[in-house]
PDB file of C-alpha atoms in Angstrom:
ATOM      1  CA  MET D 994      -0.195  -0.272  -0.036  1.00 67.00           C
ATOM      2  CA  ALA D 995       1.045   3.759  -0.758  1.00 80.00           C
ATOM      3  CA  ASP D 996       2.382   5.864   1.811  1.00 91.00           C
ATOM      4  CA  LEU D 997      -0.524   8.274   3.285  1.00 96.00           C
ATOM      5  CA  VAL D 998       0.270  11.994   2.820  1.00 97.00           C
ATOM      6  CA  VAL D 999      -0.766  13.802   6.017  1.00 98.00           C
ATOM      7  CA  ARG D1000      -1.205  17.376   6.436  1.00 98.00           C
ATOM      8  CA  LEU D1001      -1.781  18.530   9.811  1.00 98.00           C
ATOM      9  CA  TRP D1002      -2.165  21.601  11.603  1.00 98.00           C
ATOM     10  CA  ARG D1003       0.156  22.588  14.591  1.00 98.00           C
ATOM     11  CA  GLY D1004      -0.073  25.842  16.514  1.00 97.00           C
ATOM     12  CA  ASP D1005      -1.668  27.277  19.410  1.00 96.00           C
ATOM     13  CA  GLU D1006      -3.520  30.415  19.785  1.00 94.00           C
ATOM     14  CA  ASN D1007      -0.518  32.628  19.212  1.00 96.00           C
ATOM     15  CA  GLY D1008      -0.605  31.361  15.550  1.00 96.00           C
ATOM     16  CA  GLY D1009       0.334  27.761  13.788  1.00 96.00           C
ATOM     17  CA  GLU D1010       1.309  26.287  10.587  1.00 97.00           C
ATOM     18  CA  PHE D1011       0.616  22.716   8.636  1.00 98.00           C
ATOM     19  CA  ILE D1012       3.302  20.282   8.386  1.00 98.00           C
ATOM     20  CA  GLU D1013       3.403  17.281   6.327  1.00 98.00           C
ATOM     21  CA  PHE D1014       3.979  13.803   7.360  1.00 98.00           C
ATOM     22  CA  LYS D1015       4.225  10.815   5.353  1.00 97.00           C
ATOM     23  CA  ILE D1016       3.359   7.139   6.731  1.00 95.00           C
ATOM     24  CA  PRO D1017       2.991   3.884   5.723  1.00 94.00           C
ATOM     25  CA  ALA D1018      -0.980   3.093   4.968  1.00 93.00           C
ATOM     26  CA  GLN D1019      -2.409   0.125   6.812  1.00 94.00           C
ATOM     27  CA  GLU D1020      -5.688  -1.398   5.887  1.00 94.00           C
ATOM     28  CA  GLY D1021      -8.557  -0.785   8.059  1.00 94.00           C
ATOM     29  CA  GLU D1022      -7.671   2.642   9.688  1.00 96.00           C
ATOM     30  CA  VAL D1023      -9.307   5.394  10.600  1.00 97.00           C
ATOM     31  CA  VAL D1024      -7.818   8.786  10.572  1.00 98.00           C
ATOM     32  CA  LEU D1025      -7.985   8.806  14.511  1.00 98.00           C
ATOM     33  CA  ASP D1026      -5.274   5.925  14.088  1.00 97.00           C
ATOM     34  CA  VAL D1027      -3.486   7.476  11.518  1.00 98.00           C
ATOM     35  CA  VAL D1028      -2.756  10.660  14.245  1.00 98.00           C
ATOM     36  CA  HIS D1029      -1.744   7.928  16.792  1.00 98.00           C
ATOM     37  CA  ARG D1030       0.634   6.462  14.634  1.00 97.00           C
ATOM     38  CA  ILE D1031       1.876  10.018  13.727  1.00 98.00           C
ATOM     39  CA  GLN D1032       1.972  10.902  17.550  1.00 97.00           C
ATOM     40  CA  ALA D1033       3.871   7.554  18.699  1.00 97.00           C
ATOM     41  CA  THR D1034       6.511   7.583  15.964  1.00 96.00           C
ATOM     42  CA  LEU D1035       7.101  10.950  13.968  1.00 97.00           C
ATOM     43  CA  ALA D1036       5.303  13.705  16.442  1.00 97.00           C
ATOM     44  CA  PRO D1037       5.453  12.654  20.478  1.00 97.00           C
ATOM     45  CA  ASP D1038       4.466  16.169  21.466  1.00 97.00           C
ATOM     46  CA  LEU D1039       1.140  16.614  19.144  1.00 98.00           C
ATOM     47  CA  ALA D1040      -1.838  17.278  21.044  1.00 98.00           C
ATOM     48  CA  VAL D1041      -4.959  15.739  20.269  1.00 98.00           C
ATOM     49  CA  ARG D1042      -8.335  14.941  22.791  1.00 97.00           C
ATOM     50  CA  TRP D1043      -9.654  11.419  22.270  1.00 97.00           C
ATOM     51  CA  ASN D1044     -11.277   9.580  24.574  1.00 95.00           C
ATOM     52  CA  CYS D1045     -13.341   5.975  23.625  1.00 95.00           C
ATOM     53  CA  LYS D1046     -12.421   5.395  19.850  1.00 93.00           C
ATOM     54  CA  ALA D1047     -15.883   4.301  19.383  1.00 95.00           C
ATOM     55  CA  GLY D1048     -17.856   7.466  18.128  1.00 96.00           C
ATOM     56  CA  LYS D1049     -20.008   7.738  21.567  1.00 95.00           C
ATOM     57  CA  CYS D1050     -17.856  10.401  23.701  1.00 96.00           C
ATOM     58  CA  GLY D1051     -17.377  13.035  21.109  1.00 96.00           C
ATOM     59  CA  SER D1052     -13.557  13.835  22.087  1.00 97.00           C
ATOM     60  CA  CYS D1053     -11.696  13.362  18.800  1.00 98.00           C
ATOM     61  CA  SER D1054     -13.570  16.317  16.851  1.00 98.00           C
ATOM     62  CA  ALA D1055     -11.968  17.824  14.264  1.00 98.00           C
ATOM     63  CA  GLU D1056     -12.035  19.070  10.379  1.00 98.00           C
ATOM     64  CA  ILE D1057     -10.599  16.654   7.849  1.00 98.00           C
ATOM     65  CA  ASN D1058     -10.255  17.941   4.325  1.00 97.00           C
ATOM     66  CA  GLY D1059     -12.307  20.998   5.156  1.00 95.00           C
ATOM     67  CA  ARG D1060     -15.006  18.911   6.820  1.00 96.00           C
ATOM     68  CA  PRO D1061     -16.208  18.830  10.538  1.00 97.00           C
ATOM     69  CA  ARG D1062     -16.145  14.597  11.776  1.00 97.00           C
ATOM     70  CA  LEU D1063     -15.257  12.644  14.208  1.00 98.00           C
ATOM     71  CA  MET D1064     -11.912  11.107  13.516  1.00 98.00           C
ATOM     72  CA  CYS D1065     -12.198   7.639  15.201  1.00 98.00           C
ATOM     73  CA  MET D1066     -15.704   7.342  12.697  1.00 97.00           C
ATOM     74  CA  THR D1067     -13.701   8.456   9.428  1.00 97.00           C
ATOM     75  CA  ARG D1068     -12.231   5.987   7.513  1.00 97.00           C
ATOM     76  CA  VAL D1069      -8.928   6.264   5.640  1.00 97.00           C
ATOM     77  CA  ASN D1070     -10.676   4.319   2.590  1.00 94.00           C
ATOM     78  CA  GLN D1071     -13.640   6.395   2.371  1.00 93.00           C
ATOM     79  CA  LEU D1072     -11.161   9.491   1.645  1.00 96.00           C
ATOM     80  CA  PRO D1073      -9.680  10.630  -1.361  1.00 94.00           C
ATOM     81  CA  GLU D1074      -7.302   8.262  -2.731  1.00 90.00           C
ATOM     82  CA  GLY D1075      -3.885   9.685  -3.444  1.00 89.00           C
ATOM     83  CA  GLU D1076      -4.936  12.900  -2.184  1.00 95.00           C
ATOM     84  CA  PRO D1077      -3.270  14.574   1.120  1.00 97.00           C
ATOM     85  CA  ILE D1078      -5.366  13.868   4.420  1.00 98.00           C
ATOM     86  CA  VAL D1079      -6.171  17.652   5.814  1.00 98.00           C
ATOM     87  CA  ILE D1080      -6.745  17.975   9.722  1.00 98.00           C
ATOM     88  CA  THR D1081      -7.443  20.932  11.430  1.00 98.00           C
ATOM     89  CA  PRO D1082      -8.802  22.020  14.757  1.00 98.00           C
ATOM     90  CA  LEU D1083     -12.500  22.754  15.106  1.00 97.00           C
ATOM     91  CA  LYS D1084     -12.185  26.400  13.330  1.00 96.00           C
ATOM     92  CA  THR D1085     -15.426  27.871  15.746  1.00 96.00           C
ATOM     93  CA  PHE D1086     -13.580  27.377  18.970  1.00 96.00           C
ATOM     94  CA  PRO D1087     -10.294  29.251  20.128  1.00 96.00           C
ATOM     95  CA  ILE D1088      -6.908  26.762  19.796  1.00 97.00           C
ATOM     96  CA  ILE D1089      -5.231  25.132  22.804  1.00 98.00           C
ATOM     97  CA  ARG D1090      -2.732  23.478  21.095  1.00 98.00           C
ATOM     98  CA  ASP D1091      -2.466  21.510  17.707  1.00 98.00           C
ATOM     99  CA  LEU D1092      -5.840  19.948  17.126  1.00 98.00           C
ATOM    100  CA  VAL D1093      -7.264  20.662  20.597  1.00 98.00           C
ATOM    101  CA  THR D1094      -9.513  23.764  21.440  1.00 98.00           C
ATOM    102  CA  ASP D1095     -11.485  25.191  24.100  1.00 97.00           C
ATOM    103  CA  VAL D1096     -14.888  23.946  23.992  1.00 96.00           C
ATOM    104  CA  SER D1097     -15.955  25.779  27.161  1.00 95.00           C
ATOM    105  CA  PHE D1098     -18.746  28.022  25.936  1.00 94.00           C
ATOM    106  CA  ASN D1099     -20.670  25.251  25.206  1.00 95.00           C
ATOM    107  CA  PHE D1100     -20.668  24.241  28.916  1.00 95.00           C
ATOM    108  CA  GLU D1101     -21.077  27.950  30.112  1.00 94.00           C
ATOM    109  CA  MET D1102     -24.136  28.178  28.109  1.00 95.00           C
ATOM    110  CA  LEU D1103     -25.495  24.889  29.192  1.00 95.00           C
ATOM    111  CA  LYS D1104     -25.371  26.273  32.933  1.00 95.00           C
ATOM    112  CA  LYS D1105     -27.979  28.733  31.467  1.00 95.00           C
ATOM    113  CA  VAL D1106     -30.806  26.291  30.627  1.00 96.00           C
ATOM    114  CA  PRO D1107     -33.396  26.393  33.086  1.00 95.00           C
ATOM    115  CA  GLY D1108     -33.540  22.627  34.593  1.00 94.00           C
ATOM    116  CA  PHE D1109     -36.375  20.548  34.657  1.00 94.00           C
ATOM    117  CA  LYS D1110     -38.867  21.170  36.594  1.00 95.00           C
ATOM    118  CA  PRO D1111     -42.000  18.578  37.198  1.00 93.00           C
ATOM    119  CA  LYS D1112     -45.638  19.152  37.649  1.00 93.00           C
ATOM    120  CA  PRO D1113     -46.991  17.352  40.349  1.00 93.00           C
ATOM    121  CA  ARG D1114     -47.940  13.633  40.775  1.00 93.00           C
ATOM    122  CA  GLU D1115     -51.138  12.235  39.919  1.00 91.00           C
ATOM    123  CA  ALA D1116     -53.468  10.809  42.624  1.00 91.00           C
ATOM    124  CA  ASP D1117     -51.847   7.417  42.642  1.00 92.00           C
ATOM    125  CA  GLY D1118     -48.193   9.032  42.942  1.00 92.00           C
ATOM    126  CA  THR D1119     -46.929   8.521  39.519  1.00 92.00           C
ATOM    127  CA  TYR D1120     -46.252  10.153  36.796  1.00 92.00           C
ATOM    128  CA  ARG D1121     -47.689   9.255  32.835  1.00 91.00           C
ATOM    129  CA  MET D1122     -46.892  10.132  29.266  1.00 90.00           C
ATOM    130  CA  TYR D1123     -47.744   9.208  26.095  1.00 91.00           C
ATOM    131  CA  THR D1124     -45.519   6.743  24.188  1.00 91.00           C
ATOM    132  CA  GLU D1125     -44.769   9.088  21.798  1.00 91.00           C
ATOM    133  CA  ASP D1126     -43.846  12.072  24.021  1.00 89.00           C
ATOM    134  CA  VAL D1127     -40.947   9.366  25.389  1.00 89.00           C
ATOM    135  CA  GLU D1128     -39.949   8.312  22.043  1.00 91.00           C
ATOM    136  CA  ARG D1129     -39.301  12.251  20.888  1.00 90.00           C
ATOM    137  CA  GLY D1130     -36.955  12.665  23.702  1.00 92.00           C
ATOM    138  CA  GLN D1131     -35.105   9.841  23.314  1.00 95.00           C
ATOM    139  CA  GLU D1132     -33.671  11.400  19.871  1.00 96.00           C
ATOM    140  CA  PHE D1133     -32.468  14.122  21.818  1.00 96.00           C
ATOM    141  CA  ARG D1134     -30.960  12.186  24.010  1.00 95.00           C
ATOM    142  CA  LYS D1135     -28.314  10.658  21.536  1.00 96.00           C
ATOM    143  CA  CYS D1136     -26.034  13.649  21.782  1.00 97.00           C
ATOM    144  CA  ILE D1137     -22.540  13.145  22.561  1.00 97.00           C
ATOM    145  CA  GLU D1138     -21.546  16.272  22.618  1.00 97.00           C
ATOM    146  CA  CYS D1139     -18.637  16.485  20.173  1.00 98.00           C
ATOM    147  CA  PHE D1140     -20.219  19.988  19.209  1.00 98.00           C
ATOM    148  CA  LEU D1141     -19.626  19.213  15.334  1.00 98.00           C
ATOM    149  CA  CYS D1142     -22.647  21.500  14.830  1.00 98.00           C
ATOM    150  CA  GLN D1143     -22.006  24.216  17.037  1.00 97.00           C
ATOM    151  CA  ASP D1144     -18.495  23.936  14.795  1.00 97.00           C
ATOM    152  CA  VAL D1145     -20.623  24.135  11.500  1.00 97.00           C
ATOM    153  CA  CYS D1146     -22.948  26.321  12.557  1.00 97.00           C
ATOM    154  CA  HIS D1147     -22.530  29.952  10.479  1.00 95.00           C
ATOM    155  CA  VAL D1148     -23.698  32.244  13.298  1.00 96.00           C
ATOM    156  CA  ILE D1149     -21.275  31.350  15.644  1.00 94.00           C
ATOM    157  CA  ARG D1150     -18.709  30.133  12.920  1.00 94.00           C
ATOM    158  CA  ASP D1151     -18.143  33.278  10.953  1.00 93.00           C
ATOM    159  CA  HIS D1152     -19.256  35.812  13.838  1.00 93.00           C
ATOM    160  CA  GLU D1153     -17.312  35.549  17.455  1.00 91.00           C
ATOM    161  CA  GLU D1154     -19.563  38.968  19.109  1.00 93.00           C
ATOM    162  CA  ASN D1155     -22.815  36.105  18.822  1.00 93.00           C
ATOM    163  CA  LYS D1156     -21.305  33.606  21.552  1.00 91.00           C
ATOM    164  CA  GLU D1157     -22.867  35.923  24.248  1.00 89.00           C
ATOM    165  CA  HIS D1158     -26.304  35.894  23.036  1.00 91.00           C
ATOM    166  CA  TYR D1159     -26.313  32.544  20.424  1.00 96.00           C
ATOM    167  CA  ALA D1160     -26.891  29.066  22.498  1.00 96.00           C
ATOM    168  CA  GLY D1161     -26.301  27.161  19.261  1.00 97.00           C
ATOM    169  CA  PRO D1162     -27.929  23.975  17.773  1.00 97.00           C
ATOM    170  CA  ARG D1163     -26.267  21.444  20.694  1.00 97.00           C
ATOM    171  CA  LEU D1164     -27.863  23.598  23.172  1.00 97.00           C
ATOM    172  CA  PHE D1165     -31.350  24.043  21.121  1.00 98.00           C
ATOM    173  CA  VAL D1166     -31.625  20.228  21.167  1.00 97.00           C
ATOM    174  CA  ARG D1167     -31.376  20.725  25.123  1.00 97.00           C
ATOM    175  CA  TYR D1168     -34.038  23.011  25.021  1.00 97.00           C
ATOM    176  CA  ALA D1169     -36.410  21.103  23.342  1.00 97.00           C
ATOM    177  CA  ASP D1170     -36.115  18.011  24.935  1.00 96.00           C
ATOM    178  CA  LEU D1171     -36.817  19.904  28.191  1.00 96.00           C
ATOM    179  CA  GLU D1172     -39.509  22.109  26.209  1.00 95.00           C
ATOM    180  CA  MET D1173     -41.798  19.290  25.006  1.00 94.00           C
ATOM    181  CA  ASN D1174     -41.134  17.442  27.760  1.00 95.00           C
ATOM    182  CA  PRO D1175     -45.221  17.448  28.936  1.00 93.00           C
ATOM    183  CA  LEU D1176     -44.335  16.947  32.206  1.00 95.00           C
ATOM    184  CA  ASP D1177     -42.317  19.714  32.609  1.00 94.00           C
ATOM    185  CA  THR D1178     -43.548  23.072  33.753  1.00 94.00           C
ATOM    186  CA  ASN D1179     -40.656  25.613  33.188  1.00 94.00           C
ATOM    187  CA  ASP D1180     -41.381  28.007  29.833  1.00 93.00           C
ATOM    188  CA  ARG D1181     -38.085  29.117  28.525  1.00 94.00           C
ATOM    189  CA  ARG D1182     -39.209  30.052  25.128  1.00 93.00           C
ATOM    190  CA  GLN D1183     -38.831  34.220  26.164  1.00 92.00           C
ATOM    191  CA  LEU D1184     -35.156  33.330  27.189  1.00 95.00           C
ATOM    192  CA  LEU D1185     -35.046  31.585  23.920  1.00 95.00           C
ATOM    193  CA  VAL D1186     -35.577  35.002  22.048  1.00 93.00           C
ATOM    194  CA  GLU D1187     -33.907  37.396  24.294  1.00 93.00           C
ATOM    195  CA  LYS D1188     -30.962  35.815  25.425  1.00 94.00           C
ATOM    196  CA  MET D1189     -30.360  32.596  23.540  1.00 96.00           C
ATOM    197  CA  GLY D1190     -30.806  33.513  20.206  1.00 96.00           C
ATOM    198  CA  LEU D1191     -33.088  31.231  18.624  1.00 96.00           C
ATOM    199  CA  GLY D1192     -34.765  33.699  15.929  1.00 94.00           C
ATOM    200  CA  TYR D1193     -30.705  34.432  14.717  1.00 95.00           C
ATOM    201  CA  CYS D1194     -30.980  30.708  13.099  1.00 96.00           C
ATOM    202  CA  ASN D1195     -32.224  30.550   9.795  1.00 92.00           C
ATOM    203  CA  ILE D1196     -32.046  26.828   9.171  1.00 93.00           C
ATOM    204  CA  THR D1197     -30.093  25.831   6.623  1.00 93.00           C
ATOM    205  CA  LYS D1198     -29.826  22.429   8.239  1.00 96.00           C
ATOM    206  CA  CYS D1199     -26.239  22.559   7.632  1.00 96.00           C
ATOM    207  CA  CYS D1200     -25.851  21.412  11.589  1.00 97.00           C
ATOM    208  CA  THR D1201     -27.823  18.033  10.956  1.00 97.00           C
ATOM    209  CA  GLU D1202     -25.766  16.913   8.083  1.00 97.00           C
ATOM    210  CA  VAL D1203     -22.733  16.696  10.129  1.00 97.00           C
ATOM    211  CA  CYS D1204     -24.258  14.961  13.543  1.00 98.00           C
ATOM    212  CA  PRO D1205     -22.493  11.769  13.806  1.00 97.00           C
ATOM    213  CA  GLU D1206     -25.829  10.803  15.587  1.00 97.00           C
ATOM    214  CA  HIS D1207     -27.360  11.360  12.751  1.00 97.00           C
ATOM    215  CA  ILE D1208     -30.181  13.423  15.011  1.00 97.00           C
ATOM    216  CA  HIS D1209     -32.554  15.932  12.870  1.00 97.00           C
ATOM    217  CA  ILE D1210     -31.480  19.056  14.500  1.00 98.00           C
ATOM    218  CA  THR D1211     -33.216  21.196  12.718  1.00 97.00           C
ATOM    219  CA  ASP D1212     -36.598  19.659  11.765  1.00 97.00           C
ATOM    220  CA  ASN D1213     -37.556  17.774  15.060  1.00 97.00           C
ATOM    221  CA  ALA D1214     -35.535  20.536  17.840  1.00 97.00           C
ATOM    222  CA  ILE D1215     -35.132  24.064  16.216  1.00 97.00           C
ATOM    223  CA  ILE D1216     -38.216  24.259  13.918  1.00 97.00           C
ATOM    224  CA  PRO D1217     -40.589  23.179  16.375  1.00 96.00           C
ATOM    225  CA  LEU D1218     -39.251  25.301  19.040  1.00 96.00           C
ATOM    226  CA  LYS D1219     -39.516  28.391  16.451  1.00 96.00           C
ATOM    227  CA  GLU D1220     -43.224  27.252  16.215  1.00 94.00           C
ATOM    228  CA  ARG D1221     -43.339  27.428  19.913  1.00 91.00           C
ATOM    229  CA  VAL D1222     -42.290  30.793  20.379  1.00 91.00           C
ATOM    230  CA  VAL D1223     -44.368  32.054  17.442  1.00 89.00           C
ATOM    231  CA  ASP D1224     -47.461  30.321  19.143  1.00 84.00           C
ATOM    232  CA  ASP D1225     -46.839  31.997  22.256  1.00 77.00           C
ATOM    233  CA  ARG D1226     -46.474  35.777  20.652  1.00 73.00           C
ATOM    234  CA  TYR D1227     -48.143  35.958  17.594  1.00 72.00           C
ATOM    235  CA  ASP D1228     -51.469  33.457  17.441  1.00 66.00           C
ATOM    236  CA  PRO D1229     -54.566  35.478  18.182  1.00 67.00           C
ATOM    237  CA  ILE D1230     -56.620  32.607  20.406  1.00 68.00           C
ATOM    238  CA  ALA D1231     -53.450  32.073  22.436  1.00 62.00           C
ATOM    239  CA  TRP D1232     -52.865  35.959  23.313  1.00 63.00           C
ATOM    240  CA  LEU D1233     -56.748  36.274  23.774  1.00 68.00           C
ATOM    241  CA  GLY D1234     -56.047  32.943  26.614  1.00 65.00           C
ATOM    242  CA  LYS D1235     -53.333  34.698  28.352  1.00 63.00           C
ATOM    243  CA  LYS D1236     -55.351  37.780  28.729  1.00 66.00           C
ATOM    244  CA  ILE D1237     -57.963  36.321  29.691  1.00 70.00           C
ATOM    245  CA  PHE D1238     -56.414  34.565  32.451  1.00 59.00           C
ATOM    246  CA  ARG D1239     -53.965  37.350  33.376  1.00 56.00           C
ATOM    247  CA  LYS D1240     -57.908  39.358  33.980  1.00 52.00           C
ATOM    248  CA  SER D1241     -58.895  36.601  35.813  1.00 49.00           C
ATOM    249  CA  LYS D1242     -56.037  36.115  38.013  1.00 39.00           C
ATOM    250  CA  LYS D1243     -55.922  39.581  38.626  1.00 44.00           C
ATOM    251  CA  VAL D1244     -59.328  39.292  39.494  1.00 41.00           C
ATOM    252  CA  GLU D1245     -59.129  36.825  42.180  1.00 43.00           C
ATOM    253  CA  THR D1246     -55.926  38.760  44.041  1.00 38.00           C
ATOM    254  CA  ASP D1247     -58.267  41.569  44.381  1.00 45.00           C
ATOM    255  CA  ALA D1248     -60.481  39.736  45.856  1.00 40.00           C
ATOM    256  CA  LYS D1249     -58.433  37.936  48.116  1.00 44.00           C
TER     257      LYS D1249
END
């Protein structure tokens, strides 16, 4: 088998450059295998983040030939034969060193998500949900937090200033999981619009295309969240219902 030519970005927050490595090809390898062999033989100080090598921890995210991918799930024989394999760190997040980026932004935004607040139990002390409501949430919980969807989202990829006010697709999946749970009583719609930037998303579906867990982020999470916000703010029947509820609540309060 011919040698592989790998162009790895190396550097830190102060800058860096591509370094080219040539290494013998081996049958059945994924890109992470190749990176590990380079680290073991040619560049022992190469920084790379990984953990499970099974596509379940989300740690080995990188951009391979310009596309955000998991290195452990990208087979070498699926890449263009005879062309260099170009590996770079995730563009959206600050570089720590080599292929390792600082993804703490995502966890800071996660802290701002209002938690699950269940309604009171039924008279027999249990909770009840329809099967379809249970199944809907299962898709959202498949997220492995690889942050590939965050990396490819142009709202924060191309606009650093948006990060403070934009949760991003991974967090919208989390919001959807909570908002669509019929047992939850928290209402996060105003927060999504005013603080989390839901309106910035123009549903290009690029996040869905790169998700290794095949979560339908746009269709099943973001669009339904947008619909809920629109219903809350602009649906005339919902508006009238809130108006009556507020009025009756005020009358009841005054009577007390």
